[in-house]
Structure formats: structure tokens, C-alpha cells
């Protein structure tokens, strides 16, 4: 991989690779790889551990940004614990990858997420709130995963997710989903309804009443 050079255009210029560095964390020292989306200027990162380009299936998580859950300890969703568990599992194996995609609030952005949470405070569920604001229930786009994974040399993944939409999106790409690894985290009184709605309305593979 290049460093201190011009960004490398990937996948017919949809995504550019910029640089990589070490990222020590509580669980392991990952390699952090930086990318920029050509069309939007959005910045995305991938964390890898070990040799992910050896052709063997890679334990992988595709994680969409959730500022409130990932960084602010919100209990309204399960994003923070899922992120933590995914990194722990990768560290335990000593090998894996986490793609961190900057598509906050299932793609509606941070400010609209605050508006959606306001509607949820008043009784709407997560899908109804997005729809009241004029958005689809889920606007996330996983197409950038393909050039990112290709750049990292990853040919097949053992994908950590509970979301069948993510699995089918990945199946349309060059990378092969070898296995689906559930990522179940604890519920709390604040995310109970959110997780149940994800199961019943968005088809997530989690039991509504666990
Ligand atoms: Zn979240």
C-alpha cells in the first residue's frame, strides 16, 4: 500500500484510498485505512487486524456510523455494543476487518436523527419517525464496501450482522459471504422497542421478545 502519496482511485473513481496508520485500542492494535468518497467527499475508514489478504474468509463487520450510540453511550440503540463486540471478536481471532461507513442514522444524517428521536419521544417507532420526516425506513448504501474490501485484498467474509438486507447487499458484490455470524447484544428498557421494530418491520434476525 502507498503512503504519503496521492490518493489512489478505486472502482472507477467511486472511492479513493488515502492512507493507513496504526490504531491501538483496548483490545488490539488495528491498522486503520482511510478512504474518501469521490462524489460526496464523505470520509470512511476500515480497521483490519492480521493478514486479511491471504484468501481465507475474514471475520468482518460492516458498521454504519451512529454518533449517539458509538461515541455518546446512547441506550436508544444497540450500535455501540455491537461495534464493541465486533472489535472484541476480531481481536480474539487475531484477524478480521471492520468497515466504518459514514452514513449516520440509517442514512438520514445526524440532525434528521435528532428530529426522528423527537418524534419517537412522542410515540412513533423508528420506521414511522423516518417516514414522517419523508425518508425511507433505511437509506443505507453498502456499495462502497466492494472497492474497500477489494483494496484490502479481502475475497470472502464471515459477516457479523443480524440484518438480512446487509447480507443480500453483500451477495450482490464481488466479495463472497462465506458465513453469517450473529451479533447479539443485551437489550435495555430504552432500546427494547427499537430492537423489536428492527425485528418486526426491518426483518432483522433478532427475536422480538428476547
Ligand atoms: Zn445507533
Coordinates of C-alpha atoms and ligand atoms in Angstrom, one line a residue:
X1 CA 0.0 0.0 0.0
X2 CA 1.1 3.5 -0.7
X3 CA 1.5 6.2 1.9
X4 CA 2.3 9.9 1.7
X5 CA 1.3 9.7 -2.0
X6 CA -1.6 11.0 -4.0
X7 CA -4.9 9.2 -3.1
X8 CA -5.5 6.1 -5.1
X9 CA -8.7 5.9 -7.1
X10 CA -10.6 2.7 -6.7
X11 CA -13.6 1.2 -8.5
X12 CA -13.9 3.6 -11.4
X13 CA -13.2 6.6 -9.1
X14 CA -16.2 6.0 -6.7
X15 CA -13.7 5.8 -3.8
X16 CA -10.2 6.9 -3.2
X17 CA -7.7 5.2 -0.8
X18 CA -5.8 7.9 1.1
X19 CA -3.5 6.4 3.8
X20 CA -3.1 3.9 6.6
X21 CA -1.8 4.0 10.2
X22 CA -1.8 2.0 13.4
X23 CA -4.7 2.4 15.8
X24 CA -4.1 1.0 19.3
X25 CA -7.3 0.2 21.1
X26 CA -8.4 -1.6 24.3
X27 CA -8.4 -4.9 22.5
X28 CA -5.8 -4.8 19.8
X29 CA -3.7 -2.5 17.7
X30 CA -5.6 -2.3 14.4
X31 CA -4.5 -0.9 11.1
X32 CA -6.7 2.0 10.1
X33 CA -7.2 2.7 6.4
X34 CA -8.7 6.0 5.2
X35 CA -10.9 6.4 2.1
X36 CA -12.8 9.3 0.6
X37 CA -16.0 9.0 -1.5
X38 CA -15.3 10.9 -4.7
X39 CA -18.9 12.0 -5.4
X40 CA -19.7 13.3 -1.9
X41 CA -16.3 13.9 -0.1
X42 CA -17.5 11.7 2.7
X43 CA -14.7 10.1 4.6
X44 CA -14.8 6.4 5.5
X45 CA -12.4 4.1 7.4
X46 CA -11.7 0.4 7.7
X47 CA -9.9 -1.3 10.6
X48 CA -8.0 -4.5 9.9
X49 CA -6.1 -6.9 12.1
X50 CA -3.7 -9.6 10.9
X51 CA -3.3 -10.8 7.3
X52 CA -6.7 -10.3 5.7
X53 CA -5.4 -10.7 2.1
X54 CA -4.4 -14.3 2.3
X55 CA -7.5 -15.6 0.5
X56 CA -9.1 -17.2 3.6
X57 CA -12.6 -15.9 4.8
X58 CA -12.2 -12.8 7.0
X59 CA -14.4 -12.2 10.1
X60 CA -15.9 -8.9 9.2
X61 CA -18.3 -6.2 10.3
X62 CA -19.9 -3.5 8.1
X63 CA -20.8 -0.8 10.7
X64 CA -22.7 2.4 9.8
X65 CA -21.9 5.4 11.8
X66 CA -24.1 6.2 14.8
X67 CA -22.6 9.1 16.7
X68 CA -25.0 8.8 19.6
X69 CA -24.5 5.0 20.0
X70 CA -20.8 4.7 19.0
X71 CA -19.4 7.7 20.9
X72 CA -22.0 9.1 23.3
X73 CA -23.1 5.9 25.1
X74 CA -26.7 6.2 23.9
X75 CA -29.0 3.4 25.0
X76 CA -31.6 4.2 22.3
X77 CA -30.0 1.7 20.0
X78 CA -27.6 -1.2 20.0
X79 CA -24.9 0.3 17.8
X80 CA -22.2 1.0 20.4
X81 CA -22.3 -2.5 22.0
X82 CA -22.4 -4.1 18.5
X83 CA -19.3 -2.1 17.5
X84 CA -17.5 -3.0 20.7
X85 CA -18.4 -6.7 20.4
X86 CA -17.3 -6.9 16.8
X87 CA -13.9 -5.4 17.6
X88 CA -13.6 -7.8 20.6
X89 CA -14.4 -10.8 18.4
X90 CA -11.9 -9.7 15.7
X91 CA -9.2 -9.2 18.4
X92 CA -10.0 -12.6 19.9
X93 CA -9.4 -14.2 16.5
X94 CA -6.3 -12.0 15.9
X95 CA -7.6 -11.4 12.3
X96 CA -10.5 -9.5 10.8
X97 CA -11.9 -6.3 9.4
X98 CA -14.4 -3.6 10.3
X99 CA -15.6 -1.2 7.7
X100 CA -16.9 2.0 9.4
X101 CA -19.2 3.8 6.9
X102 CA -20.2 7.4 7.5
X103 CA -24.0 7.1 6.9
X104 CA -25.4 8.3 10.2
X105 CA -28.9 7.5 11.3
X106 CA -29.5 4.8 8.7
X107 CA -28.5 7.4 6.1
X108 CA -30.7 10.4 7.1
X109 CA -27.8 12.3 8.9
X110 CA -27.3 13.4 12.4
X111 CA -29.7 16.4 12.5
X112 CA -32.6 14.4 11.0
X113 CA -31.8 11.7 13.5
X114 CA -32.4 14.2 16.3
X115 CA -35.8 15.1 14.6
X116 CA -36.6 11.4 14.3
X117 CA -35.7 10.8 18.0
X118 CA -38.0 13.7 18.9
X119 CA -40.9 12.0 17.1
X120 CA -40.0 8.8 18.9
X121 CA -40.1 10.6 22.2
X122 CA -43.7 11.4 21.2
X123 CA -44.6 7.8 20.5
X124 CA -43.6 7.0 16.9
X125 CA -41.4 3.9 16.3
X126 CA -38.1 4.2 14.4
X127 CA -39.7 3.4 11.0
X128 CA -42.7 5.7 11.4
X129 CA -40.4 8.5 12.5
X130 CA -38.3 8.3 9.4
X131 CA -41.3 8.1 7.2
X132 CA -42.9 11.1 8.9
X133 CA -39.8 13.1 8.0
X134 CA -40.1 11.9 4.4
X135 CA -37.4 9.3 4.4
X136 CA -37.4 5.6 3.6
X137 CA -37.0 3.3 6.6
X138 CA -33.4 2.6 5.6
X139 CA -31.3 4.7 3.2
X140 CA -28.0 3.0 3.8
X141 CA -25.9 2.1 0.8
X142 CA -23.3 -0.7 1.0
X143 CA -22.0 -0.4 -2.5
X144 CA -18.7 1.2 -1.2
X145 CA -17.9 -1.9 0.7
X146 CA -16.9 -3.6 -2.6
X147 CA -14.0 -1.3 -3.6
X148 CA -12.9 -1.1 0.1
X149 CA -12.8 -4.8 0.6
X150 CA -11.1 -5.3 -2.8
X151 CA -8.4 -2.7 -1.9
X152 CA -7.8 -4.6 1.4
X153 CA -7.4 -7.8 -0.5
X154 CA -10.5 -9.4 1.1
X155 CA -12.1 -12.0 -1.1
X156 CA -14.7 -13.6 1.3
X157 CA -16.1 -12.7 4.7
X158 CA -17.7 -14.3 7.7
X159 CA -20.1 -11.4 8.1
X160 CA -21.1 -10.3 11.7
X161 CA -24.7 -8.9 11.3
X162 CA -28.3 -9.5 12.2
X163 CA -29.5 -7.7 9.1
X164 CA -30.5 -9.8 6.1
X165 CA -30.6 -6.7 3.9
X166 CA -26.9 -6.2 4.5
X167 CA -26.3 -9.9 3.7
X168 CA -28.1 -9.7 0.4
X169 CA -26.4 -6.4 -0.5
X170 CA -23.1 -8.1 0.1
X171 CA -24.1 -11.1 -2.0
X172 CA -24.5 -8.8 -5.0
X173 CA -20.9 -7.8 -4.8
X174 CA -17.6 -9.4 -5.8
X175 CA -16.9 -10.4 -2.2
X176 CA -18.4 -13.7 -1.1
X177 CA -20.3 -14.0 2.2
X178 CA -19.0 -17.4 3.4
X179 CA -20.9 -17.4 6.7
X180 CA -23.3 -15.2 8.7
X181 CA -22.2 -14.6 12.3
X182 CA -25.0 -13.3 14.6
X183 CA -24.0 -10.3 16.7
X184 CA -26.5 -10.3 19.6
X185 CA -26.1 -7.7 22.4
X186 CA -28.0 -7.0 25.5
X187 CA -31.3 -5.2 25.5
X188 CA -32.2 -2.4 27.9
X189 CA -35.5 -0.6 28.6
X190 CA -34.6 2.2 26.2
X191 CA -33.7 0.1 23.1
X192 CA -36.3 -2.6 23.7
X193 CA -38.9 -1.0 21.3
X194 CA -36.2 0.0 18.8
X195 CA -34.9 -3.6 18.6
X196 CA -38.4 -5.1 18.4
X197 CA -39.2 -2.7 15.5
X198 CA -36.0 -3.7 13.7
X199 CA -37.1 -7.3 14.0
X200 CA -40.7 -6.9 13.0
X201 CA -40.5 -4.1 10.4
X202 CA -37.0 -4.3 9.1
X203 CA -36.6 -8.0 9.1
X204 CA -33.6 -8.2 11.4
X205 CA -32.7 -11.6 12.7
X206 CA -33.3 -10.9 16.3
X207 CA -36.2 -12.3 18.4
X208 CA -38.7 -9.5 19.1
X209 CA -39.3 -10.7 22.7
X210 CA -35.9 -11.9 23.8
Ligands
LIG1 ZN1 -27.3 3.6 16.8

